Structure formats: structure tokens, C-alpha cells
């Protein structure tokens, strides 16, 4: 199959702007070898997350949905020396592979991988420390995005950056079908953040090697 123009341009951009070192390429190879799904952010999307984290000077990051730790490593690399990142992952195999990858990237002192469904583990993380998150990246089960949002909003401050992946889903959010609960959930999430007076928000539509999707970007007022 010939790649479409969006994918070709995506590859052009990634080749220009993104260098993956051994820790990142090995992370992806190990994930593949373990039979894990290849649904991490693209290299360019990861660089974008990294830049956003740098731009807001994030010191405390919450990620929901670790997979093999590819986005985790990028976000972890955006942290200052004393920065921390906690990432929640339901699948014990994913968490194990991710811990190894994060360790190889030299980030195990800054990054903690918490195993278990985030709906169970998140409340404890919220209670653990009153210091607000500077950046939250949602990328796990889409049906729980609104529930996660309600939880982590108890640990934010003015300026906290909230990012949520996969909220356009090839445009299926325009008219979600009952058999696609993720589309319905993404639509509900987008409506929720759009209407929330505590936020200033937008969705960035994305096309490229991951197809057609979108990233929600919100700032706590
Ligand atoms: N952020 C990663 C990709 C995450 S893929 C990256 O870009 O590199 C989504 C991950 O969320 C998968 O590993 C999946 O196991 C995990 N997940 C699914 N449901 C979950 C839940 N209820 N709680 C925590 N993690 C979940
Ligand atoms: C899927 C999940 C993701 O987080 C993603 O970026 C792409 C696809 C999925 O569940 O299919
Ligand atoms: Mg995603």
C-alpha cells in the first residue's frame, strides 16, 4: 500500500526533528518482542509532548496509560533534575516491560510505574501528595477519561497542563456509534472540558502515521 501524503510528510518531519537514541529504539523493539500492541505516540507526537512539558517547566507529571514507556521516557526526559513522573498501567506485562525500558533510559529515579487499573490506583496517587501536578497526560482506556479527569482535578493548580490523546478517532466522535464506546467517551470528554469554566482548552486535530486523531490540550485557569 502506498503511504498517504500525510504519512509521508509525517515521516519527513520526524526525520528532520526527532532523533531516537538506543533507549527509545530498544523500548519499541522490546515491546514488539513481548507481543505488545503498537499504539504508542509517534516519534513526532512524543517530541511535541516533550516540548510542551519543557515549555511549562513541568516538575511533576501524571501519565495514565504507560504501555512500554515510550511516551513516559520522552516526558521523563523533559523533567528537571528533581522532577518526578508517575505513570499508571493496568497490564502487569506492560508495566514490567516499561520499568525495564525506563531503567535502561536512566530514568528509574524519577519515574514510578504503578500497576493496576487506574480507576483503582489513581485515588491513592491523588491522596499521596498535595503538591499539584504540572502536567497530566491521559492515554489509557478512553471510556474512563471523564472519571480520571474528575479525580486528578483535585491535584492541579493554575497553569496545570492537561493533555488527552485520541479524542477525535478518525472523526467518529462526530456521531459515535453505540458499538464504539471509545468514540462516545471521547465525545463526552471533549464536551466536558469545553464546558468546564476552570479550563481554557482546545483539541488539536492530527494526521499522519497514526492515522486521523486528535490531542486535547487544556490549561487550568
Ligand atoms: N502512553 C503510551 C501508550 C499507552 S497505550 C505511549 O504513548 O507510549 C494505552 C495503555 O493503557 C495500554 O498499555 C493499556 O494496557 C493501558 N490501559 C488500558 N486500560 C487501562 C486502565 N484501566 N488503567 C490503566 N491503564 C490502562
Ligand atoms: C489506541 C490507543 C491509543 O492510545 C492510541 O494512541 C491509538 C490507538 C487503541 O486503543 O486502538
Ligand atoms: Mg494514544
XYZ file of C-alpha atoms and ligand atoms in Angstrom:
259
model
C 0.000 0.000 0.000
C 1.314 3.456 -0.881
C 1.520 5.638 2.220
C -0.749 8.668 2.006
C 0.677 12.166 1.775
C 0.017 12.878 5.469
C 2.102 9.852 6.468
C 4.889 10.760 4.043
C 5.028 14.301 5.430
C 4.926 12.893 8.976
C 7.999 10.787 8.206
C 9.678 13.835 6.669
C 9.030 15.850 9.846
C 10.155 13.069 12.172
C 13.351 12.531 10.155
C 14.122 16.222 10.408
C 13.276 16.887 14.034
C 13.336 13.666 16.036
C 16.315 11.550 16.949
C 15.594 8.309 18.734
C 18.509 7.036 20.762
C 19.183 3.444 21.763
C 16.902 3.602 24.833
C 13.924 4.586 22.686
C 14.549 2.183 19.799
C 15.136 -0.679 22.254
C 11.955 0.221 24.122
C 9.957 -0.196 20.929
C 11.782 -3.379 19.909
C 11.246 -4.976 23.326
C 7.567 -4.050 23.262
C 7.225 -5.721 19.885
C 9.160 -8.790 21.048
C 6.821 -9.088 24.049
C 3.850 -9.094 21.662
C 2.553 -5.779 22.965
C 0.256 -3.619 20.832
C 1.998 -0.840 18.887
C -0.134 2.065 19.980
C 2.415 4.423 21.474
C 2.508 8.009 20.311
C 4.531 8.598 17.146
C 8.054 9.989 17.406
C 6.827 13.427 16.364
C 3.908 13.337 18.806
C 6.349 12.333 21.549
C 8.625 15.251 20.683
C 5.573 17.527 20.871
C 4.681 16.198 24.347
C 8.313 16.671 25.391
C 8.316 20.277 24.138
C 5.058 21.075 25.913
C 6.457 19.675 29.158
C 9.599 21.782 28.710
C 7.591 24.889 27.860
C 5.524 24.699 31.043
C 8.584 23.700 33.080
C 6.841 20.572 34.343
C 8.340 19.111 37.530
C 5.507 16.744 38.471
C 3.873 14.715 35.726
C 0.995 12.229 35.850
C 0.565 9.827 32.949
C -2.306 7.366 32.642
C -1.528 4.554 30.174
C 2.147 3.537 30.104
C 2.322 0.705 27.555
C 6.094 0.140 27.087
C 7.059 3.536 28.441
C 7.799 5.243 25.121
C 5.870 8.449 25.902
C 6.988 8.072 29.529
C 10.655 8.240 28.532
C 10.060 11.355 26.429
C 8.145 13.082 29.227
C 10.688 11.893 31.800
C 13.465 13.473 29.739
C 11.645 16.803 29.883
C 11.893 16.839 33.692
C 14.454 18.824 35.645
C 16.892 17.030 37.972
C 14.416 16.921 40.879
C 11.353 16.221 38.713
C 9.078 13.211 39.099
C 6.645 11.298 36.919
C 4.097 8.705 37.972
C 2.575 6.553 35.255
C -0.394 4.193 35.734
C -0.669 0.944 33.812
C -3.295 -1.789 34.169
C -1.471 -4.613 32.409
C 1.297 -6.190 34.558
C 3.251 -7.305 31.464
C 3.180 -3.789 30.021
C 4.267 -2.378 33.374
C 7.153 -4.830 33.617
C 8.433 -4.077 30.107
C 8.005 -0.356 30.766
C 10.016 -0.494 34.013
C 12.872 -2.188 32.179
C 12.740 0.391 29.385
C 12.608 3.291 31.834
C 15.528 1.815 33.752
C 17.583 1.466 30.561
C 16.813 5.100 29.775
C 18.325 6.044 33.139
C 15.034 7.404 34.453
C 14.114 4.977 37.222
C 14.979 7.516 39.950
C 12.431 9.974 38.562
C 9.730 7.680 37.195
C 7.388 5.366 39.083
C 5.229 2.837 37.232
C 2.121 1.887 39.195
C 0.481 -1.383 38.189
C -3.293 -1.741 38.289
C -6.436 -0.286 36.721
C -6.074 3.488 37.024
C -9.607 3.855 38.357
C -8.328 1.921 41.412
C -4.770 3.288 41.674
C -5.417 6.953 40.832
C -7.252 7.941 44.055
C -4.265 6.817 46.139
C -1.883 8.819 43.932
C -4.104 11.877 44.317
C -4.087 11.498 48.104
C -0.384 10.598 48.336
C 0.956 14.134 47.979
C -0.796 17.507 47.998
C 1.746 19.045 45.578
C -0.144 19.672 42.335
C 0.687 18.053 39.010
C 2.131 20.428 36.425
C 1.188 18.196 33.514
C -1.267 15.314 33.110
C -1.235 13.049 30.059
C -4.272 10.825 29.547
C -3.668 7.912 27.184
C -5.299 4.792 28.693
C -8.854 3.431 28.346
C -10.880 6.174 26.705
C -14.130 5.235 28.467
C -12.680 6.377 31.780
C -11.206 9.719 30.655
C -14.000 11.717 32.316
C -13.657 9.714 35.545
C -9.873 10.245 35.576
C -10.444 13.932 34.911
C -12.757 14.266 37.925
C -10.091 12.626 40.074
C -6.940 14.429 39.016
C -8.649 17.840 39.018
C -8.269 17.607 42.807
C -4.499 17.851 42.350
C -3.943 20.660 39.881
C -3.031 24.348 40.135
C -3.444 27.396 37.965
C -1.349 26.644 34.886
C -1.501 22.854 35.038
C -1.440 21.478 31.503
C -3.851 18.647 30.694
C -3.316 16.555 27.568
C -5.562 13.735 26.343
C -4.694 11.511 23.381
C -7.069 10.006 20.817
C -10.063 12.287 21.204
C -11.013 12.532 17.509
C -10.761 8.867 16.444
C -10.977 9.263 12.665
C -13.873 11.660 13.107
C -16.065 9.003 14.730
C -16.582 11.466 17.620
C -18.895 13.458 15.328
C -21.537 10.728 15.548
C -20.402 7.900 17.831
C -21.955 4.524 17.146
C -23.210 2.506 20.122
C -20.758 -0.300 19.307
C -17.821 2.140 19.645
C -17.834 3.213 23.302
C -14.408 4.885 22.956
C -15.820 7.341 20.413
C -18.768 8.150 22.676
C -16.421 8.579 25.619
C -14.092 10.865 23.674
C -17.064 12.969 22.595
C -18.247 13.224 26.208
C -14.735 14.111 27.364
C -14.344 16.844 24.744
C -17.724 18.323 25.678
C -16.813 18.148 29.350
C -13.530 20.038 29.060
C -15.052 22.532 26.609
C -17.765 23.399 29.136
C -15.565 23.433 32.242
C -15.115 27.032 33.442
C -11.911 26.069 35.256
C -10.174 25.419 31.924
C -9.072 27.034 28.690
C -8.969 24.245 26.131
C -8.754 23.184 22.507
C -8.439 19.976 20.503
C -5.593 19.726 18.019
C -6.554 17.558 15.053
C -3.717 15.296 13.970
C -2.997 13.335 10.799
C -0.012 11.205 9.904
C 1.450 7.790 10.536
C -1.090 7.096 13.302
C -3.983 7.984 11.009
C -6.506 10.675 11.840
C -6.956 11.557 15.504
C -6.611 14.441 17.939
C -4.989 15.657 21.126
C -6.971 17.630 23.694
C -4.950 20.447 25.273
C -6.253 22.274 28.331
C -4.794 24.751 30.788
C -6.178 25.193 34.282
C -7.072 28.873 34.749
N 1.250 6.375 26.530
C 1.776 5.229 25.810
C 0.692 4.443 25.114
C -0.399 3.970 26.014
S -1.410 2.755 25.200
C 2.781 5.714 24.772
O 2.406 6.619 24.010
O 3.910 5.202 24.715
C -2.638 2.543 26.411
C -2.184 1.787 27.643
O -3.200 1.950 28.621
C -2.018 0.280 27.436
O -0.771 -0.156 27.885
C -3.123 -0.337 28.277
O -2.762 -1.567 28.890
C -3.320 0.736 29.330
N -4.631 0.688 29.970
C -5.814 0.291 29.434
N -6.778 0.375 30.338
C -6.221 0.845 31.474
C -6.709 1.138 32.784
N -7.984 0.950 33.094
N -5.845 1.602 33.699
C -4.539 1.794 33.387
N -4.017 1.517 32.185
C -4.844 1.057 31.251
C -5.404 3.090 20.536
C -4.994 3.643 21.737
C -4.124 4.708 21.731
O -3.712 5.294 22.886
C -3.657 5.232 20.539
O -2.834 6.324 20.590
C -4.057 4.688 19.346
C -4.929 3.606 19.346
C -6.352 1.962 20.526
O -6.853 1.626 21.611
O -6.595 1.419 19.474
Mg -2.823 7.179 22.488
